[in-house]
Short mmCIF file of C-alpha atoms in Angstrom, two decimals:
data_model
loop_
_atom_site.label_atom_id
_atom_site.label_comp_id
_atom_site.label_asym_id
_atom_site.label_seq_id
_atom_site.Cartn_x
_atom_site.Cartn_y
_atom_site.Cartn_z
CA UNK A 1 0.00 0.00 0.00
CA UNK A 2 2.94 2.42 0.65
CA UNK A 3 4.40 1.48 -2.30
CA UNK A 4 1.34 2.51 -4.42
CA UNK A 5 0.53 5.95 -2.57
CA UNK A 6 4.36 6.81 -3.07
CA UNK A 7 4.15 5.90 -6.88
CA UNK A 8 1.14 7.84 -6.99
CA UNK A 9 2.65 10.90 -5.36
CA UNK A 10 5.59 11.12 -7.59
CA UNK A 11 2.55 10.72 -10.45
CA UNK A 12 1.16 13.90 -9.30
CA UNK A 13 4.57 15.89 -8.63
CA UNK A 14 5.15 14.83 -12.31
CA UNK A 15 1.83 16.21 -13.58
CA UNK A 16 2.18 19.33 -11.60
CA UNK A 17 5.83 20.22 -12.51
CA UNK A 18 4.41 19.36 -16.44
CA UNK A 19 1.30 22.49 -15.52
CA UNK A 20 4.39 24.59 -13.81
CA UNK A 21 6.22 24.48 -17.26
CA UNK A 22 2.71 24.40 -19.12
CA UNK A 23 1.73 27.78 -17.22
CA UNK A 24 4.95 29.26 -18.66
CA UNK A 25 4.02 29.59 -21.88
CA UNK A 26 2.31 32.74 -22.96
CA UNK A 27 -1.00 32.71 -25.16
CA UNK A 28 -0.01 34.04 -28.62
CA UNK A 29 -1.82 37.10 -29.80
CA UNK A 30 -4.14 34.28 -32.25
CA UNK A 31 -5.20 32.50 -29.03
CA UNK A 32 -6.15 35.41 -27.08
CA UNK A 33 -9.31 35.95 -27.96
CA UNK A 34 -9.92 38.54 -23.99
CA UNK A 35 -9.04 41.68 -23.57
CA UNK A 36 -8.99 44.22 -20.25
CA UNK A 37 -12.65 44.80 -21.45
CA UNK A 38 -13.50 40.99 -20.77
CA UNK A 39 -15.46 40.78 -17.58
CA UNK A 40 -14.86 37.35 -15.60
CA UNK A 41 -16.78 37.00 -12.13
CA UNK A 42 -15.11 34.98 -9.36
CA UNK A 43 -17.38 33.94 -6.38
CA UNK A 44 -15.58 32.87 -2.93
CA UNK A 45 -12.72 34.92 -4.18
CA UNK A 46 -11.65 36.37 -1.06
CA UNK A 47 -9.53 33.72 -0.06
CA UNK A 48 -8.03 30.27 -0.81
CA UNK A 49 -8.33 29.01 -4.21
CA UNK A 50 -10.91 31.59 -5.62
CA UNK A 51 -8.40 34.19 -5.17
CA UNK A 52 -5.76 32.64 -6.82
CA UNK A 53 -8.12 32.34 -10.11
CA UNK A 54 -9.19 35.98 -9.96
CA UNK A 55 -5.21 36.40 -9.34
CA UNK A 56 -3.84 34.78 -12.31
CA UNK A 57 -7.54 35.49 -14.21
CA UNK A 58 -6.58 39.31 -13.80
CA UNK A 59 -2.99 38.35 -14.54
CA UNK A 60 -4.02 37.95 -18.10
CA UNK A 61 -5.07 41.28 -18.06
CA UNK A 62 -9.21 40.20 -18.00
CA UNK A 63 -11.11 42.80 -15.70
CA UNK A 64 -11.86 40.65 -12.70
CA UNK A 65 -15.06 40.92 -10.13
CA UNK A 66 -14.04 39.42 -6.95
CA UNK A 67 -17.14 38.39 -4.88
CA UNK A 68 -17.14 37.46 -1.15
CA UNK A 69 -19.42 36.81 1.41
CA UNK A 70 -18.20 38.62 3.86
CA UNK A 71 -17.96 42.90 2.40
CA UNK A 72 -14.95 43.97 4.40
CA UNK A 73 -13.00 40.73 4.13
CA UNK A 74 -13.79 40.74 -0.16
CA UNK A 75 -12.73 44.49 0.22
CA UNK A 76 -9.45 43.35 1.56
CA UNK A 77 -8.63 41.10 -0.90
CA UNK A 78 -9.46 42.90 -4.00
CA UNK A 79 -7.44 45.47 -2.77
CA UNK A 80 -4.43 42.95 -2.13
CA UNK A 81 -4.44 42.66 -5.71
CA UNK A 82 -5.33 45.66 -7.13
CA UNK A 83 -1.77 47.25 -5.15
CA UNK A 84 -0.53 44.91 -7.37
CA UNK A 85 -1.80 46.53 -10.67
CA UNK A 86 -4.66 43.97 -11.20
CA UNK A 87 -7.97 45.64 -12.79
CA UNK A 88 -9.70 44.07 -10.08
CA UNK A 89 -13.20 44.57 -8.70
CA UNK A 90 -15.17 43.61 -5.77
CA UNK A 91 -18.85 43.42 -4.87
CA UNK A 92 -20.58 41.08 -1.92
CA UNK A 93 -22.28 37.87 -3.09
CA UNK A 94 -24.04 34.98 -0.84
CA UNK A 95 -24.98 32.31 -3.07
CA UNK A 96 -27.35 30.88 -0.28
CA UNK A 97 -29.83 33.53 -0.48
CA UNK A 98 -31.28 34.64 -4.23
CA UNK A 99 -31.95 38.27 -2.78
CA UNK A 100 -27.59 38.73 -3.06
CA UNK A 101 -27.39 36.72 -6.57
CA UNK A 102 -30.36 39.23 -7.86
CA UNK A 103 -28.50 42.42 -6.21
CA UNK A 104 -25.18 40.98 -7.60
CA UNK A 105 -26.83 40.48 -11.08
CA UNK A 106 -28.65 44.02 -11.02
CA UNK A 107 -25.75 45.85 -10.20
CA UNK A 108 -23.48 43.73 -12.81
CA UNK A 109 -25.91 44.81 -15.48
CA UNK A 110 -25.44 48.16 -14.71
CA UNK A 111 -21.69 48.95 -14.01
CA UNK A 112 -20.52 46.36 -16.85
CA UNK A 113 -23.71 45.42 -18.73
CA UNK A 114 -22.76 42.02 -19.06
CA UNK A 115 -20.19 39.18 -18.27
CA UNK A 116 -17.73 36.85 -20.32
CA UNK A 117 -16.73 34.31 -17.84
CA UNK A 118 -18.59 33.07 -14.58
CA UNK A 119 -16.23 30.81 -12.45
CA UNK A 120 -18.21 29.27 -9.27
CA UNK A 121 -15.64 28.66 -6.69
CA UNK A 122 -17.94 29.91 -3.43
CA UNK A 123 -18.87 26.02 -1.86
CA UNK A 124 -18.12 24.57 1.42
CA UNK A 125 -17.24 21.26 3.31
CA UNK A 126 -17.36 20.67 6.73
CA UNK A 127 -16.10 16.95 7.01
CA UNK A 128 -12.09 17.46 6.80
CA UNK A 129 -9.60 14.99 6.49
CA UNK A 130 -11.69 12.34 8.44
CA UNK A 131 -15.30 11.49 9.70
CA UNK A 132 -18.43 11.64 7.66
CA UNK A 133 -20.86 13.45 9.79
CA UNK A 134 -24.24 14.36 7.79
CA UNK A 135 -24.67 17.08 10.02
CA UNK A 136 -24.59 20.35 8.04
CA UNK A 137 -25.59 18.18 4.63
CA UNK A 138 -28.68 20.19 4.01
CA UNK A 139 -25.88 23.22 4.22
CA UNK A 140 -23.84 21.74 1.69
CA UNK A 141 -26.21 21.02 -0.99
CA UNK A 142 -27.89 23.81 -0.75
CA UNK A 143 -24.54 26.02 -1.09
CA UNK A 144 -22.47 23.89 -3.44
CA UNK A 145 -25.61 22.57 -5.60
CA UNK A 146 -28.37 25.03 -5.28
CA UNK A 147 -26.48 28.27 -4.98
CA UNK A 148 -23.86 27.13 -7.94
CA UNK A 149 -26.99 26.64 -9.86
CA UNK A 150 -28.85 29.58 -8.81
CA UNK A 151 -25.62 31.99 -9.76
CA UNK A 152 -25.85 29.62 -13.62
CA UNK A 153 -29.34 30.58 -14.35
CA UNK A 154 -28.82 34.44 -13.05
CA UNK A 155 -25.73 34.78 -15.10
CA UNK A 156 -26.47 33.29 -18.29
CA UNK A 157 -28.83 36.15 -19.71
CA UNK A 158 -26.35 38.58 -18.96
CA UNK A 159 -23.37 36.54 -20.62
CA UNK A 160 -21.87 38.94 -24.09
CA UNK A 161 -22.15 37.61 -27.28
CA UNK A 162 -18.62 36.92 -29.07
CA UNK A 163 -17.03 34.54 -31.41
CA UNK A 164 -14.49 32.52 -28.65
CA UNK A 165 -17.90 32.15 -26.92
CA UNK A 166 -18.33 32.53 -22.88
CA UNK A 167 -17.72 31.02 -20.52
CA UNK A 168 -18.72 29.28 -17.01
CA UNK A 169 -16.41 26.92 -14.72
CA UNK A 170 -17.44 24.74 -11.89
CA UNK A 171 -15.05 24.21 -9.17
CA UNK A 172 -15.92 20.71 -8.61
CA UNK A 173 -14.62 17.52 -7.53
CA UNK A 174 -13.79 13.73 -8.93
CA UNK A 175 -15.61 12.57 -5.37
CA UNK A 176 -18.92 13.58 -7.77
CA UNK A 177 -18.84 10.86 -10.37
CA UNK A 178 -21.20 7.66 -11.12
CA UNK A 179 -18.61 5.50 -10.81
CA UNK A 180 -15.60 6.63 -8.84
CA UNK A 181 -13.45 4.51 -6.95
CA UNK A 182 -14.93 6.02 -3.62
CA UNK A 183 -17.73 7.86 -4.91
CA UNK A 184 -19.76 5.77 -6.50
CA UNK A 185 -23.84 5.59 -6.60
CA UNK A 186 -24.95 2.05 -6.09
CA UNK A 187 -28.79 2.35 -7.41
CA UNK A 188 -28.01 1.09 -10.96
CA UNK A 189 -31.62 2.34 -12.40
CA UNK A 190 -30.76 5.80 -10.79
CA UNK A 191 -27.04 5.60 -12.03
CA UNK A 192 -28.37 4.61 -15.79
CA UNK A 193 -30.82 7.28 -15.79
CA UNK A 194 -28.02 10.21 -14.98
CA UNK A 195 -25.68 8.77 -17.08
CA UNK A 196 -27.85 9.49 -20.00
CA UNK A 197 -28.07 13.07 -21.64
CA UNK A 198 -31.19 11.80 -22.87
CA UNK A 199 -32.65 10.76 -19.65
CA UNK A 200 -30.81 13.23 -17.68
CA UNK A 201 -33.14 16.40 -16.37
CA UNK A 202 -33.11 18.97 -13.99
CA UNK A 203 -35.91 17.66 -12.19
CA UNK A 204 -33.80 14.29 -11.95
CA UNK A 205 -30.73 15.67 -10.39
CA UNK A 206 -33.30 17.97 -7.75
CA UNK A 207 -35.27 14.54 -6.76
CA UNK A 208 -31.95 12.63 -6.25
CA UNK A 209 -30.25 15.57 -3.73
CA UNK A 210 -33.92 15.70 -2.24
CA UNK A 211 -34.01 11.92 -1.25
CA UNK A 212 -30.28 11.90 -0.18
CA UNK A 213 -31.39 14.96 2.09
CA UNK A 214 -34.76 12.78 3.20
CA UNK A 215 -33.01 9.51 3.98
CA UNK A 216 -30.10 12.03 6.06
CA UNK A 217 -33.00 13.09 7.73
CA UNK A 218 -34.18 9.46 8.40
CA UNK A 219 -30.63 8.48 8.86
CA UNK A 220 -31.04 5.63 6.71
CA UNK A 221 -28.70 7.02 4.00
CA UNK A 222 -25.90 4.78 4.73
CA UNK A 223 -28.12 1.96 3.21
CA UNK A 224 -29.09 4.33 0.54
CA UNK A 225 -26.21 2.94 -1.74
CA UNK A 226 -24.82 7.02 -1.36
CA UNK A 227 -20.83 7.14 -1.41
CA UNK A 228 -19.73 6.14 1.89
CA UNK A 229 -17.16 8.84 2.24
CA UNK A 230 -17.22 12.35 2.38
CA UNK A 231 -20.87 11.66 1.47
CA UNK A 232 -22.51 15.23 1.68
CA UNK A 233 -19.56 16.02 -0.43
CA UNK A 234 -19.68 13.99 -2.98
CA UNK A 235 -23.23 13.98 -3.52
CA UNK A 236 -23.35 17.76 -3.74
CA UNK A 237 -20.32 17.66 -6.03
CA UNK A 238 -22.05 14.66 -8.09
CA UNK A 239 -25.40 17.45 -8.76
CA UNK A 240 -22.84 20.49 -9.89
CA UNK A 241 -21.48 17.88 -12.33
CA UNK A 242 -24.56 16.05 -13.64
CA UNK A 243 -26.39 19.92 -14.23
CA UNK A 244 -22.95 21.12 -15.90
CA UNK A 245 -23.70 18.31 -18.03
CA UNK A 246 -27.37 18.80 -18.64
CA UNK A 247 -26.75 22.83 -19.26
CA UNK A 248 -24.07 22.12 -22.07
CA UNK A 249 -26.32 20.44 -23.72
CA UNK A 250 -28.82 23.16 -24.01
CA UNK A 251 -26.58 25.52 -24.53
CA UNK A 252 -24.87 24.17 -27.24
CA UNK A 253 -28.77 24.89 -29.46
CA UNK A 254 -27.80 28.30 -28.91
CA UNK A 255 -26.75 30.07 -32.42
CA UNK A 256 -22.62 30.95 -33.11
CA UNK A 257 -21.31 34.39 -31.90
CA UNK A 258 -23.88 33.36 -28.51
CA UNK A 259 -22.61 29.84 -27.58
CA UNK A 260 -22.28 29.43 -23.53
CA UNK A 261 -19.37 26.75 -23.00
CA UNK A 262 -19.61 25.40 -19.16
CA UNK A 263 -17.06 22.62 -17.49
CA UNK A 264 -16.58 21.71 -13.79
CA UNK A 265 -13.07 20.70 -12.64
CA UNK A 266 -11.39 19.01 -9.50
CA UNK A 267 -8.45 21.12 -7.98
CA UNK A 268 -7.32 17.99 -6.06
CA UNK A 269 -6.95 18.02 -1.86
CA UNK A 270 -5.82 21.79 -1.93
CA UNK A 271 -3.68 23.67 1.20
CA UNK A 272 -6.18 26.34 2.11
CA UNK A 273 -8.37 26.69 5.27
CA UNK A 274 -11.07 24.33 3.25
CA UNK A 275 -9.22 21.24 3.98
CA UNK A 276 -7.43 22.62 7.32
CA UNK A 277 -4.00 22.96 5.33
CA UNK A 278 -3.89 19.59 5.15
CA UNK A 279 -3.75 19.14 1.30
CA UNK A 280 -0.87 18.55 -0.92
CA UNK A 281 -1.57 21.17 -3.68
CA UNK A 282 -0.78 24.64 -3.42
CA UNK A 283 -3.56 27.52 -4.36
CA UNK A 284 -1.38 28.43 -6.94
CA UNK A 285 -1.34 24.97 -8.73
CA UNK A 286 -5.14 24.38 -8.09
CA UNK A 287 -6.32 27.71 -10.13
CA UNK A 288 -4.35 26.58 -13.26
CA UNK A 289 -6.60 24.13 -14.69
CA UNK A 290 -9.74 26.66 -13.90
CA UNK A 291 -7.76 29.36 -15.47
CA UNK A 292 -7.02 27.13 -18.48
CA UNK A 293 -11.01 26.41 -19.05
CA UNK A 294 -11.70 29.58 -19.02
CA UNK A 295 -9.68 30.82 -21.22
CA UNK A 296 -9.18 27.90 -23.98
CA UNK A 297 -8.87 29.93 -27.36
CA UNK A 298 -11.60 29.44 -29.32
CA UNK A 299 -12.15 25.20 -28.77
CA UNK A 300 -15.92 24.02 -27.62
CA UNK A 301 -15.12 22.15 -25.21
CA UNK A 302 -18.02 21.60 -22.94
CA UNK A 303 -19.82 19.41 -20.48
CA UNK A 304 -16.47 17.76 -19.16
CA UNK A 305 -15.00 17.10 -15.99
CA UNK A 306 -11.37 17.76 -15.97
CA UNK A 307 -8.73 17.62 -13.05
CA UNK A 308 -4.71 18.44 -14.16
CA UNK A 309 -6.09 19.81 -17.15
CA UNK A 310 -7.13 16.15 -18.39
CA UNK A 311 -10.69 15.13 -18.94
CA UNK A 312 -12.73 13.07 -16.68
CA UNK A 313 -15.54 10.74 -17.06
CA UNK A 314 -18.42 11.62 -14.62
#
């Protein structure tokens, strides 16, 4: 067993030094389809790995909007960054409560009368490291799932028109997939019916979070064939991916010059105050492959699950 975590350290120290050298490489003037009059929202950006992404977003020289929860502490930050010559904004922004998404999205409208990029970082987890208490689930989905969805549908009217297309990224997780290694949903009718785009609905993915939240209530989830670790977690994770999935789809009816592209990625176990800086990937290194998505010059890539800036099946 210690022979296979060490191999599969020095698998990810390889991968990361490969993104170090990756992230070196400028965009050439044909790939870069922004400018300092793209707008890209950030939510959570106030700290941890949000900030990073508004960081390196800004970095590109993309005008960012920095949300937080928390005024004074988002005020802070944005002005970390803007000392250091970043065209950085800030505005508050509780994804829990649709009063501060419709403020957020009124006020958007009429300082910058639209948006290019949307990158949901703003989620939570409360079981760290170790234990798998369901005690703040109903939290959890309703932040991670609901308010990530919530911020989708408020965003997309007000996303520009343009040829590269815009652009919305999911800070997700590989703990939300069908069929992970420690993630995995056990109902095989349930798991057949998500797994298909044709099958797959909005209504679907709100019925399965409601029964997980039922049977947490009941506590008879562990029998519930649910993931078995970091369950909340995972499940919430699971929704962000499945309705990333179902939105590409309708978005990709939408005519050229107005195509939305959305895809959720995995940072990996990251050092910030999340995971009790207990990870083993810097800030820095989680932001790239969000950064990356967002920016991707003028490819449709959509509806994928990526972590290391490779694809992942959901």
């Amino acid at each position: 067993m210690t022979g296979k975590k060490e191999k599969a350290s020095e698998k990810r120290e390889k991968r990361l030094q490969e993104i170090s050298l990756l992230r070196t490489i400028p965009y050439s003037d044909h790939q870069r389809w922004w400018s300092e009059e793209t707008i890209a929202i950030v939510t959570g950006a106030n700290r941890g790995i949000g900030f990073e992404i508004a960081k390196q977003l800004a970095g590109h020289g993309l005008t960012v909007i920095l949300t937080s929860r928390d005024t004074s502490v988002g005020i802070e930050a944005a002005k970390v960054l803007q000392e250091g010559g970043f065209n950085v904004d800030v505005h508050q922004l509780d994804i829990l409560h649709e009063e501060s998404i419709s403020e957020f999205t009124k006020w958007i409208k009429e300082k910058y009368d639209g948006v290019d990029i949307l990158v949901n970082n703003a989620g939570v987890n409360y079981n760290l490291v170790s234990g798998n208490s369901m005690e703040y689930a109903k939290q959890m989905i309703e932040t991670n799932y609901f308010g990530t969805k919530n911020m989708i549908k408020a965003m997309i009217p007000l996303m520009r028109p343009s040829a590269a297309g815009a652009r919305i990224v999911n800070v997700s997780s590989r703990l939300g997939k069908l069929n992970g290694r420690r993630s995995r949903i056990e109902d095989e009718a349930l798991r057949e019916k998500l797994s298909n785009l044709e099958t797959l609905s909005e209504e679907l993915i709100d019925n399965m979070v409601s029964t997980f939240l039922q049977q947490v209530e009941a506590d008879t989830w562990q029998s519930g064939g649910w993931p078995q670790k970091f369950t909340d977690y995972a499940v919430s994770k699971l929704a962000v991916n499945l309705y990333s999935m179902l939105m590409a789809k309708q978005l990709s009816e939408r005519p050229e010059g107005e195509k939305i592209y959305i895809n959720c990625y995995c940072p990996g176990w990251v050092r910030t105050a999340m995971t009790s800086w207990s990870g083993n990937v810097s800030a820095e290194h989680a932001a790239d492959t969000g950064v990356w998505l967002a920016l991707l010059p003028n490819e449709a890539v959509t509806g994928k699950l990526f972590a290391e800036r490779r694809e992942l099946k959901v």
